[in-house]
XYZ file of C-alpha atoms in Angstrom:
780
model
C 37.198 3.926 39.906
C 40.298 6.111 40.044
C 42.787 5.913 37.252
C 45.686 3.924 38.656
C 48.602 4.223 36.273
C 49.945 0.883 35.180
C 50.145 1.805 31.514
C 53.864 2.427 31.095
C 54.332 0.963 27.612
C 50.717 1.278 26.664
C 51.453 4.220 24.375
C 50.264 4.229 20.839
C 49.983 0.468 20.634
C 46.913 0.547 22.814
C 43.669 1.333 21.056
C 44.638 1.267 17.434
C 40.912 0.872 17.191
C 39.797 -0.796 13.990
C 37.481 0.837 11.508
C 35.148 2.982 12.799
C 35.332 0.044 15.096
C 35.072 1.236 18.509
C 33.657 4.405 17.245
C 30.330 3.157 15.952
C 30.266 -0.146 17.798
C 26.968 -1.558 18.985
C 26.307 -1.014 22.693
C 27.790 -3.663 24.944
C 26.015 -5.155 27.914
C 28.748 -3.729 30.105
C 28.294 -0.241 28.683
C 24.517 -0.361 29.108
C 24.901 -1.614 32.663
C 27.406 1.125 33.361
C 24.913 3.709 32.150
C 22.405 2.774 34.818
C 23.329 4.638 37.984
C 26.992 5.043 37.026
C 29.228 7.814 38.295
C 30.393 9.588 35.175
C 33.482 10.822 37.000
C 34.569 7.174 37.104
C 34.898 7.272 33.316
C 37.303 10.225 33.284
C 41.027 9.544 32.995
C 42.971 12.757 33.760
C 46.192 11.125 32.537
C 45.033 11.204 28.907
C 47.302 13.570 27.013
C 50.092 13.648 29.605
C 52.552 12.028 27.206
C 53.684 12.752 23.647
C 53.153 16.529 24.028
C 49.437 16.530 24.754
C 50.468 18.813 27.647
C 47.456 18.127 29.835
C 47.762 17.849 33.603
C 46.446 15.107 35.937
C 45.988 17.217 39.053
C 42.969 18.594 40.862
C 40.646 21.384 39.702
C 36.951 22.200 39.665
C 35.134 23.424 36.537
C 36.653 26.737 35.375
C 38.526 27.024 38.679
C 41.223 29.588 39.369
C 43.409 26.880 40.942
C 44.673 23.810 39.116
C 46.796 21.981 41.694
C 48.978 19.466 39.871
C 52.433 17.857 39.924
C 55.307 19.217 37.831
C 57.834 16.662 36.657
C 60.301 18.819 34.734
C 58.464 19.102 31.423
C 58.224 22.720 30.308
C 54.410 22.720 30.529
C 54.221 20.812 33.804
C 53.636 17.078 33.861
C 55.087 14.465 31.532
C 53.995 10.873 32.096
C 57.324 9.653 30.715
C 59.206 11.249 33.644
C 59.516 9.776 37.118
C 60.184 12.606 39.533
C 58.077 15.441 40.895
C 59.514 18.880 41.572
C 56.430 20.098 43.362
C 52.670 20.455 43.299
C 51.991 23.923 41.916
C 48.797 25.948 41.928
C 48.372 27.118 38.328
C 48.247 25.026 35.146
C 46.695 25.566 31.723
C 45.528 22.439 29.939
C 47.308 21.639 26.716
C 49.392 24.768 26.101
C 52.451 24.411 23.885
C 54.899 26.502 25.951
C 55.717 26.875 29.614
C 53.020 28.747 31.510
C 51.992 28.781 35.169
C 53.503 26.397 37.679
C 53.388 29.050 40.397
C 54.366 28.039 43.947
C 55.449 24.405 43.612
C 55.077 22.767 47.025
C 56.795 19.491 47.944
C 56.833 17.357 51.110
C 60.236 15.968 52.121
C 61.952 14.482 55.136
C 65.354 15.179 56.712
C 67.548 18.245 56.533
C 67.012 21.005 53.952
C 70.131 20.840 51.787
C 68.891 21.892 48.326
C 66.784 24.832 47.161
C 66.644 24.075 43.415
C 63.565 21.958 42.753
C 65.335 20.147 39.933
C 67.759 18.817 42.563
C 65.386 18.074 45.447
C 62.683 16.527 43.225
C 61.050 13.375 44.590
C 61.047 10.138 42.620
C 57.837 8.149 42.194
C 56.321 5.261 40.269
C 53.145 5.410 38.199
C 52.111 2.221 39.990
C 51.548 4.430 43.042
C 49.638 7.207 41.262
C 45.892 7.739 40.822
C 43.679 10.562 39.633
C 40.030 11.393 39.042
C 38.173 14.699 38.560
C 39.039 16.912 41.514
C 41.527 14.456 43.035
C 45.134 13.322 42.642
C 47.235 10.975 44.763
C 50.824 9.778 44.536
C 53.078 7.685 46.726
C 56.599 9.114 46.594
C 59.651 6.891 46.870
C 60.525 8.791 50.065
C 57.601 7.066 51.785
C 55.396 10.165 51.726
C 51.903 10.038 50.232
C 50.572 13.265 48.727
C 46.903 13.907 47.917
C 45.477 16.933 46.127
C 42.009 18.430 45.710
C 40.662 21.906 44.962
C 37.924 24.493 45.291
C 37.451 27.396 42.856
C 40.182 29.525 44.382
C 42.094 27.145 46.664
C 44.170 24.021 46.383
C 44.104 21.546 49.259
C 46.949 19.136 49.960
C 47.175 16.244 52.387
C 50.514 14.635 53.175
C 50.962 11.394 55.023
C 54.549 11.232 56.264
C 56.546 8.396 57.783
C 57.172 8.714 61.510
C 59.844 11.415 61.820
C 60.580 14.676 63.604
C 61.803 16.183 60.327
C 58.703 16.155 58.110
C 59.096 19.187 55.846
C 56.983 21.097 53.367
C 58.934 23.233 50.869
C 57.139 26.221 49.330
C 59.163 27.416 46.354
C 58.208 30.964 45.367
C 61.158 31.493 43.042
C 60.723 28.783 40.397
C 57.860 28.072 38.014
C 57.120 26.842 34.490
C 57.966 30.259 33.043
C 60.317 33.014 34.109
C 59.992 34.301 37.669
C 60.793 38.012 37.727
C 60.631 38.433 41.490
C 59.086 36.828 44.529
C 58.497 37.474 48.192
C 57.757 34.849 50.816
C 56.689 35.569 54.407
C 56.129 33.318 57.416
C 53.174 35.063 59.057
C 52.666 32.783 62.059
C 53.107 29.145 63.055
C 50.529 27.977 60.503
C 50.610 30.469 57.649
C 52.886 31.325 54.702
C 52.225 34.183 52.274
C 53.840 34.827 48.888
C 53.728 37.316 46.034
C 55.107 35.971 42.752
C 55.692 38.027 39.614
C 56.276 36.039 36.450
C 56.403 36.501 32.703
C 56.874 34.615 29.472
C 54.821 32.310 27.278
C 56.548 31.009 24.150
C 58.142 34.471 23.937
C 58.712 37.314 26.378
C 55.554 38.996 27.698
C 54.549 41.623 30.200
C 54.704 40.433 33.815
C 51.787 39.484 36.019
C 51.576 38.871 39.769
C 49.810 36.120 41.677
C 49.370 36.263 45.459
C 49.080 33.186 47.638
C 48.429 32.345 51.253
C 48.910 28.816 52.604
C 47.403 27.728 55.896
C 48.269 24.443 57.643
C 45.854 22.489 59.808
C 48.310 22.417 62.705
C 51.309 24.453 63.879
C 54.726 23.637 62.488
C 57.544 23.008 64.954
C 60.014 25.232 63.135
C 60.381 27.053 59.861
C 62.722 29.132 57.750
C 63.324 30.640 54.342
C 65.894 30.428 51.587
C 67.334 32.822 49.079
C 69.408 31.409 46.286
C 71.227 28.482 47.864
C 71.281 29.882 51.403
C 68.870 28.277 53.888
C 68.144 30.224 57.093
C 66.210 28.587 59.923
C 64.004 31.020 61.853
C 63.952 33.586 59.038
C 60.512 35.071 58.400
C 61.004 36.762 55.000
C 62.847 36.257 51.747
C 62.537 38.500 48.721
C 64.397 39.342 45.539
C 64.969 38.261 41.962
C 66.894 35.128 42.962
C 65.147 31.954 44.006
C 63.146 32.442 47.179
C 61.207 30.009 49.270
C 60.047 28.942 52.703
C 60.110 25.644 54.506
C 58.119 24.431 57.471
C 58.683 21.365 59.638
C 56.376 19.032 61.573
C 56.850 16.220 64.042
C 54.967 13.244 62.607
C 56.127 10.591 65.048
C 52.543 10.352 66.352
C 50.253 12.238 63.984
C 51.551 11.464 60.495
C 49.105 13.584 58.488
C 49.458 17.252 57.553
C 46.872 19.217 55.561
C 47.464 22.555 53.868
C 45.169 24.887 51.930
C 46.597 27.435 49.477
C 44.398 30.269 48.216
C 45.450 32.448 45.309
C 44.451 35.865 43.999
C 45.489 37.950 41.007
C 44.495 41.100 42.927
C 46.435 41.345 46.192
C 47.344 39.586 49.422
C 44.070 40.528 51.078
C 42.234 38.953 48.143
C 44.046 35.669 48.709
C 43.198 35.884 52.422
C 39.499 36.478 51.653
C 39.464 33.589 49.221
C 41.000 31.385 51.910
C 38.423 32.437 54.497
C 35.556 31.863 52.079
C 36.631 28.541 50.586
C 39.130 27.102 53.063
C 38.501 25.763 56.532
C 37.016 22.436 55.477
C 38.772 19.100 55.755
C 40.515 17.532 52.791
C 37.827 14.856 52.501
C 34.992 17.410 52.489
C 36.748 19.503 49.858
C 37.310 16.424 47.710
C 33.680 15.318 47.943
C 32.550 18.809 46.908
C 34.968 18.855 43.965
C 33.822 15.451 42.760
C 30.189 16.493 43.088
C 30.796 19.616 41.001
C 32.262 17.456 38.238
C 29.469 14.909 38.408
C 26.933 17.714 37.991
C 28.758 18.980 34.903
C 29.249 15.619 33.237
C 25.703 14.514 33.959
C 24.413 17.104 31.493
C 25.547 14.759 28.720
C 24.368 11.140 28.838
C 25.766 8.949 26.073
C 24.482 5.451 25.396
C 26.143 2.805 23.272
C 29.710 2.697 22.053
C 32.588 0.770 23.570
C 33.991 1.216 27.043
C 37.087 2.868 25.594
C 35.026 5.273 23.563
C 32.907 6.284 26.551
C 36.025 6.908 28.617
C 37.633 9.080 25.950
C 34.366 10.944 25.431
C 33.816 11.802 29.084
C 37.501 12.575 29.581
C 37.250 15.033 26.688
C 34.079 16.533 28.163
C 35.940 16.963 31.459
C 38.842 18.780 29.807
C 36.424 21.031 27.915
C 35.334 22.520 31.260
C 38.815 23.277 32.633
C 39.149 26.761 31.089
C 38.744 29.720 30.801
C 39.251 30.289 34.504
C 37.547 32.420 37.087
C 39.688 35.537 37.575
C 37.699 37.444 40.186
C 38.035 36.943 43.912
C 35.112 36.006 46.157
C 34.359 39.709 46.651
C 34.194 40.264 42.865
C 37.478 42.160 42.622
C 39.840 41.394 39.763
C 42.900 42.924 38.139
C 42.033 44.266 34.720
C 44.344 44.556 31.748
C 44.967 48.166 32.702
C 46.603 46.644 35.819
C 44.022 48.397 38.006
C 41.646 46.737 40.433
C 38.017 46.470 39.322
C 34.947 44.799 40.760
C 32.700 42.537 38.705
C 29.069 43.491 39.210
C 26.353 41.263 37.826
C 28.802 38.836 36.242
C 31.800 36.637 37.043
C 35.117 37.708 35.577
C 37.103 35.083 33.654
C 40.629 34.995 32.260
C 42.981 32.868 30.104
C 42.061 33.181 26.437
C 43.606 30.823 23.883
C 41.280 32.290 21.281
C 43.089 31.150 18.102
C 42.355 27.627 19.275
C 39.088 27.754 21.183
C 37.040 29.859 18.738
C 36.750 26.789 16.507
C 35.227 24.259 18.940
C 35.313 24.858 22.674
C 33.578 28.217 22.562
C 30.584 26.664 20.809
C 30.473 23.655 23.149
C 30.350 25.966 26.173
C 27.635 28.033 24.482
C 25.598 24.849 24.312
C 26.384 23.232 27.673
C 27.483 26.176 29.855
C 25.756 29.249 28.393
C 25.662 31.205 31.663
C 29.423 30.855 32.062
C 30.026 31.524 28.371
C 28.023 34.752 28.631
C 30.186 35.839 31.558
C 33.282 34.920 29.572
C 32.163 37.072 26.658
C 31.422 39.987 29.013
C 34.899 39.501 30.517
C 36.464 39.868 27.069
C 34.506 43.103 26.590
C 35.880 44.321 29.918
C 39.394 43.728 28.582
C 38.618 46.074 25.701
C 36.962 48.579 28.017
C 39.876 48.651 30.452
C 42.922 48.185 28.216
C 41.658 49.810 25.053
C 41.769 46.729 22.864
C 40.322 43.242 22.535
C 42.591 40.285 23.372
C 44.297 37.763 21.126
C 45.905 35.284 23.584
C 45.450 36.482 27.123
C 47.037 34.925 30.185
C 45.945 36.093 33.588
C 46.105 39.880 33.561
C 48.258 40.364 30.436
C 48.252 40.005 26.660
C 50.798 37.561 25.223
C 50.021 38.139 21.502
C 50.643 34.467 20.832
C 49.187 33.211 17.524
C 47.851 35.339 14.689
C 44.778 36.505 12.811
C 41.653 37.845 14.497
C 40.258 35.073 16.710
C 38.365 37.352 19.093
C 35.830 38.266 16.400
C 34.362 34.783 15.853
C 34.532 34.242 19.615
C 32.320 37.262 20.301
C 30.069 36.895 17.254
C 29.424 33.323 18.354
C 28.295 34.612 21.757
C 26.057 37.117 19.966
C 24.565 34.524 17.591
C 23.895 32.139 20.484
C 21.944 34.874 22.297
C 24.512 35.324 25.054
C 25.203 39.045 24.638
C 21.780 40.466 25.382
C 22.287 43.978 26.705
C 25.840 44.099 25.378
C 25.217 43.831 21.632
C 26.184 47.368 20.694
C 29.138 47.493 23.077
C 30.431 44.278 21.549
C 29.873 45.589 18.049
C 31.750 48.835 18.753
C 34.710 46.922 20.158
C 34.741 44.514 17.223
C 34.454 47.303 14.671
C 37.390 49.135 16.233
C 39.382 45.910 16.160
C 38.412 45.129 12.546
C 39.120 48.580 11.137
C 42.253 49.637 12.998
C 45.430 48.588 14.746
C 46.390 49.186 18.383
C 48.604 52.196 19.143
C 52.286 51.739 19.885
C 51.769 52.105 23.635
C 49.212 49.279 23.722
C 50.388 45.798 24.645
C 48.105 44.344 21.979
C 49.017 43.792 18.331
C 45.421 43.172 17.216
C 45.127 42.845 13.433
C 48.735 43.839 12.979
C 48.621 43.800 9.175
C 45.296 45.595 8.957
C 46.516 48.731 7.158
C 47.872 46.653 4.285
C 44.939 44.230 4.364
C 42.344 46.996 4.058
C 44.336 48.850 1.385
C 45.449 45.900 -0.764
C 43.012 43.134 0.165
C 45.614 40.849 1.725
C 48.041 40.735 4.635
C 51.572 40.569 3.218
C 54.084 37.924 4.190
C 57.290 39.759 5.125
C 59.993 37.281 5.985
C 62.277 38.138 8.926
C 60.472 41.400 9.648
C 61.401 42.633 13.169
C 58.583 42.262 15.695
C 57.261 45.554 16.960
C 55.898 43.942 20.126
C 56.421 40.668 22.000
C 54.540 37.664 20.655
C 53.720 36.416 17.187
C 53.394 38.644 14.123
C 50.748 38.511 11.414
C 53.427 39.579 8.921
C 55.236 36.285 9.567
C 52.089 34.456 8.474
C 50.493 36.793 5.961
C 48.629 34.158 3.966
C 46.895 32.541 6.918
C 46.328 35.974 8.514
C 44.466 36.982 5.341
C 42.204 33.947 5.648
C 41.637 34.590 9.353
C 40.815 38.262 8.782
C 38.402 37.390 5.969
C 36.625 34.804 8.100
C 36.232 37.350 10.882
C 35.009 40.022 8.475
C 32.253 37.675 7.328
C 31.103 36.962 10.870
C 31.224 40.639 11.838
C 29.352 41.601 8.671
C 26.561 39.222 9.581
C 26.337 40.738 13.068
C 26.422 44.268 11.631
C 23.522 43.521 9.310
C 21.398 42.045 12.085
C 22.046 45.097 14.280
C 21.058 47.470 11.472
C 24.523 48.729 10.530
C 23.811 48.223 6.846
C 26.763 50.066 5.339
C 29.205 48.283 7.637
C 27.584 44.956 6.811
C 28.185 45.481 3.083
C 31.744 46.626 3.680
C 32.646 43.637 5.834
C 30.900 41.215 3.464
C 33.047 42.566 0.636
C 36.185 42.206 2.759
C 35.179 38.618 3.580
C 35.958 37.848 -0.067
C 39.598 38.849 0.447
C 40.536 35.188 0.560
C 40.341 35.307 -3.232
C 43.268 37.741 -3.324
C 45.749 35.103 -2.190
C 44.513 32.400 -4.569
C 47.190 31.605 -7.124
C 45.565 30.295 -10.336
C 48.871 28.868 -11.497
C 48.959 26.421 -8.559
C 45.266 26.250 -7.735
C 46.016 26.927 -4.061
C 46.210 29.824 -1.649
C 49.661 31.352 -1.536
C 51.424 34.121 0.370
C 52.033 37.481 -1.276
C 54.812 39.912 -0.425
C 54.550 43.672 0.179
C 54.577 44.337 -3.548
C 51.787 41.877 -4.229
C 53.896 39.146 -5.818
C 53.263 35.548 -4.863
C 56.175 34.338 -2.767
C 57.612 31.172 -1.302
C 57.634 27.686 -2.851
C 54.926 27.027 -5.426
C 54.468 23.515 -4.014
C 51.431 23.851 -1.674
C 52.926 21.256 0.686
C 56.060 23.386 1.064
C 54.302 26.739 1.274
C 55.386 29.635 3.471
C 53.373 32.312 5.199
C 50.863 29.994 6.874
C 50.802 29.702 10.668
C 51.292 26.104 11.794
C 50.161 24.626 8.514
C 50.500 24.532 4.768
C 48.409 25.725 1.872
C 46.873 22.269 1.680
C 45.571 22.550 5.238
C 44.444 26.153 4.945
C 42.690 25.441 1.622
C 39.502 24.590 3.483
C 39.483 27.458 5.981
C 36.942 29.566 4.139
C 33.818 28.516 6.065
C 32.093 31.782 5.196
C 32.078 30.942 1.478
C 32.697 27.282 0.684
C 30.834 27.622 -2.662
C 33.159 30.439 -3.700
C 36.246 28.509 -2.671
C 34.979 25.432 -4.529
C 34.498 27.517 -7.670
C 38.098 28.719 -7.429
C 39.308 25.133 -7.290
C 37.271 24.205 -10.347
C 33.912 23.018 -9.080
C 32.567 20.281 -6.843
C 34.164 17.375 -8.693
C 37.590 18.974 -8.495
C 37.038 19.916 -4.852
C 35.975 16.381 -3.939
C 39.002 14.917 -5.687
C 41.236 17.282 -3.746
C 39.462 16.465 -0.486
C 39.825 12.738 -1.153
C 43.549 13.205 -1.731
C 43.856 15.384 1.373
C 42.252 12.744 3.590
C 43.809 9.762 1.750
C 40.209 8.651 1.466
C 40.750 5.331 -0.353
C 43.292 4.262 2.257
C 40.991 5.494 4.997
C 38.150 3.256 3.838
C 40.464 0.252 3.863
C 41.987 0.976 7.289
C 40.823 4.173 8.997
C 42.814 3.873 12.222
C 46.068 3.108 10.408
C 45.484 5.946 7.955
C 44.807 8.374 10.787
C 47.967 7.383 12.656
C 50.410 6.756 9.847
C 49.269 9.017 7.000
C 47.703 12.008 8.746
C 49.807 12.313 11.900
C 53.436 13.348 11.499
C 54.343 13.995 15.134
C 54.095 16.669 17.828
C 54.601 20.213 16.531
C 55.211 18.890 12.995
C 52.936 21.338 11.213
C 54.680 21.932 7.923
C 55.735 20.127 4.728
C 52.554 18.100 4.433
C 49.719 17.685 1.960
C 47.471 15.695 4.280
C 44.969 16.428 7.015
C 46.567 17.213 10.381
C 44.100 16.259 13.136
C 46.665 17.376 15.735
C 46.279 21.081 15.067
C 43.661 23.760 14.616
C 43.876 25.139 11.025
C 41.969 22.271 9.416
C 39.736 21.050 12.246
C 36.704 22.083 10.196
C 38.003 20.428 7.011
C 36.246 17.039 7.410
C 32.924 18.872 7.324
C 33.669 20.447 3.929
C 32.042 17.409 2.308
C 28.720 18.693 3.687
C 29.011 21.470 1.106
C 30.282 19.405 -1.825
C 27.409 16.950 -2.140
C 29.143 14.001 -0.411
C 28.157 14.246 3.268
C 28.719 10.549 3.957
C 32.455 11.158 3.615
C 32.310 13.535 6.567
C 31.213 10.604 8.708
C 34.027 8.417 7.391
C 36.703 11.037 8.007
C 35.393 12.242 11.374
C 35.106 8.765 12.802
C 38.551 7.806 11.595
C 39.874 10.887 13.426
C 37.986 9.854 16.561
C 40.110 6.702 16.765
C 43.061 8.931 17.648
C 41.460 9.646 21.031
C 42.264 6.791 23.405
C 42.213 6.300 27.164
C 45.995 6.170 27.563
C 48.561 8.879 28.352
C 49.241 9.215 24.597
C 45.532 9.384 23.786
C 45.348 13.078 22.904
C 45.711 14.271 19.334
C 48.070 17.241 19.601
C 48.063 19.901 22.330
C 44.646 20.185 23.923
C 44.907 23.991 23.797
C 42.508 24.785 26.654
C 39.951 22.198 25.576
C 40.004 22.759 21.808
C 40.825 19.186 20.787
C 38.670 17.758 23.551
C 35.689 19.818 22.412
C 36.281 18.627 18.836
C 35.978 15.063 20.097
C 32.829 15.792 22.105
C 30.993 17.671 19.353
C 32.008 15.271 16.608
C 30.924 12.324 18.749
C 27.514 13.902 19.350
C 27.113 14.550 15.624
C 26.748 18.357 15.640
C 29.728 20.573 14.848
C 30.239 24.363 14.411
C 31.138 24.364 10.726
C 31.020 28.168 10.504
C 32.621 29.435 13.721
C 31.159 32.729 14.829
C 27.687 31.886 13.516
C 24.737 29.780 14.669
C 25.335 26.992 12.129
C 25.912 23.408 13.262
C 26.927 20.779 10.690
C 25.557 17.251 11.040
C 27.256 13.869 10.849
C 26.526 10.387 12.161
C 26.855 10.355 15.964
C 29.438 8.066 17.499
C 26.810 6.856 19.987
C 23.372 5.439 19.450
C 21.899 8.072 21.725
C 23.090 11.209 23.494
C 20.834 13.149 25.875
C 21.858 16.739 26.527
C 20.435 18.685 29.462
C 20.348 22.350 28.440
C 19.855 25.555 30.385
C 16.172 26.551 30.042
C 17.089 30.235 30.182
C 18.614 29.787 26.743
C 17.033 26.561 25.462
C 13.317 26.514 26.403
C 12.862 22.753 26.030
C 15.721 22.134 28.438
C 17.064 19.156 26.552
C 18.140 17.772 23.212
C 18.288 14.107 22.285
C 20.487 13.055 19.368
C 19.899 9.451 18.362
C 20.983 7.059 15.634
C 19.302 3.714 16.406
C 21.256 0.736 15.125
C 24.379 2.707 14.255
C 27.367 0.376 13.966
C 30.539 -0.218 11.985
C 28.534 -1.442 9.015
C 25.472 0.777 9.414
C 27.009 4.211 9.716
C 25.635 6.238 6.818
C 22.784 8.702 7.255
C 19.743 7.695 5.204
C 17.495 10.422 6.582
C 17.251 12.871 9.464
C 14.316 14.244 11.418
C 13.849 17.069 13.918
C 10.939 16.474 16.286
C 9.744 13.782 13.892
C 9.737 16.078 10.859
C 12.033 15.216 7.929
C 15.193 17.346 7.827
C 16.985 17.336 4.467
C 19.753 19.821 5.263
C 23.235 18.930 6.445
C 23.072 21.521 9.203
C 20.929 22.951 11.979
C 20.734 26.484 13.316
C 20.750 27.356 16.987
C 17.113 28.440 16.695
C 16.274 24.961 15.390
C 18.059 23.437 18.372
C 16.095 25.742 20.684
C 12.767 24.871 19.101
C 13.607 21.202 18.782
C 14.190 18.553 21.362
C 14.821 15.471 19.257
C 17.272 14.966 16.368
C 17.049 11.468 14.921
C 19.178 9.875 12.241
C 18.171 6.781 10.301
C 21.348 4.959 9.297
C 22.252 2.233 6.841
C 25.167 0.318 5.373
C 25.596 2.397 2.208
C 25.691 6.125 1.434
C 22.341 7.603 0.460
C 21.260 10.766 -1.304
C 20.521 12.475 2.025
C 22.155 15.894 2.107
C 23.480 15.726 -1.456
C 21.307 18.479 -2.930
C 22.877 21.897 -3.348
C 20.141 23.340 -1.135
C 21.168 21.033 1.712
C 24.595 22.615 2.242
C 25.372 25.287 4.835
C 24.786 28.655 3.140
C 27.530 31.131 2.333
C 27.637 34.176 4.613
C 27.394 37.689 3.289
């Protein structure tokens, strides 16, 4: 089925799923029947997260595609389900970002005379009753009587318009407006079927360096007339418009007999000839053929994970999350392998595919590991692409969009991203190159003429053992500053040092390994014994900001309460600082409102944990809408109470529903979606940047994973929990390939050598995983 939108009021009232109730429900007859021969794409609802600042998009894309063809309604990140007009269908979208990004070349079908050139004024009204979407496909009936359909290939977006009978059926191609600032644009009418543009844009949350995207749009039949506009001036017959003001082109068709018009837009981040090659290679097929190919590509991806049991709602949210996990990063190289590097020069990828768009502060915690498991070939190419950024620009990225660094977010997220690739065996042949780049990043700061900020506070961190919090310090470069968030930057640096130290030791760099392991203990330097919490320190070393950990300063998008648990490299050490396991468990119980959670998990998740979109501060509770404490529920695996991880994780899973408001926070390029997928399977990367996977009760009775035999010799992994339900949800024992497994974690090598992970569950917590030896080990 396609997802027809008739949910206008569904909002948060839908799916306030009871207890783990819908999370660990017994399999229904309908669900089991659906499993046999079902199309998994039918379970995906692309509208999830399109309301309440989830910032997802419902339009058409293929896995990791360069093009994401989707409607823009006026929301700063693209589509908002609460709005009822479409400004255009643009070619570039990033799933779940928090600021305007992309939206290049919005295209809109209209009828009548061209009287407006501002897409906010000529936007077309529509009703959600006339809107459907599924993986690789989007359709909407506009109030004007025009039906628009979208699909995509890797590097092209394909549109089909069905007009009413008229001799003034128009298509507007707006090169001068997008979701971020357009610096300049050029539009050219090449012939009676083809429009070419070059669009230079900039900006993401803050000002950034510009990038350029090139497009060529080819129609399936000649237009009867055409023209361009510049600013508010429309000129029929004009072939070119260029400048810093709004520029665009319009084409017109006579649809009195043939009412359908198809158009294919190819894009390239290299040059106009790259867009033309991409069009020749991937265009030329009918809309229906392109759609069938897109749907097939999604079915192949989703079919690698077969989940049995659970409710219909849970299966839909699970597969929708799996779908969003494969939307990014995006292919950045053209069909001939050329790509624009971060030195703004043209390069050619040889022996790998080049990828771009790196929300590393988010994805290093969940999505990176999921792709290592389910898409290792692509994840290897992604890691190599990040090394190419260092090779060509001189520094590793932090938050990269297209061909430029944005420096959004803080810390050192690229280190756990690359050490994860190394630990998962995805950097064979590149180990030393990766290590050299990471060492340079860990021990220095980028020069003034580099766009990157890297570890901006590294000089002070290495000298004093902490990154200082310097309030209102001027930013040396565009983007975020580690000095604005010194406390959390210290924790992020220390985490990365631990992961790099482990890699250094395995590669034989013994002295470096010891040095980084020592630096990984820097988290201790911001622990304030007087409060019992981490706290920011100023340039002189004094603790600063409010002593109340719920009102703390110097933490990026969180408080000291939420960052308390972000020491995955040394949970035992952090627990000792707090006062031991009993004290840590009491603090965890308070953090998760555990007593309330047991009484009513869904209500606790929605009313105690969640404060609202972008509400990151002034809280002493778990925030499942944001990244800093995504790992926190798994801390119980290290404090002798692993059953509480199941309780907390499955309460958080109730926040994912199959409605437009069913996303918890911004998806951030698949981060939240991957959290849902991994937590539902029952294996989670509790130490990002390593090969350690924490265990909890799966949300399904059985999940079969098809794995790439080049990296996982058995080619599959089955995770099962027979009889798991609302009442029987606690792990009594675990076994790998039939052999008892007493630890609360697995390593990647154990996943490779195993093919069956089985949990025995019961109605009460057991002593499984409670021994000190069962916990994930400290690193270093």
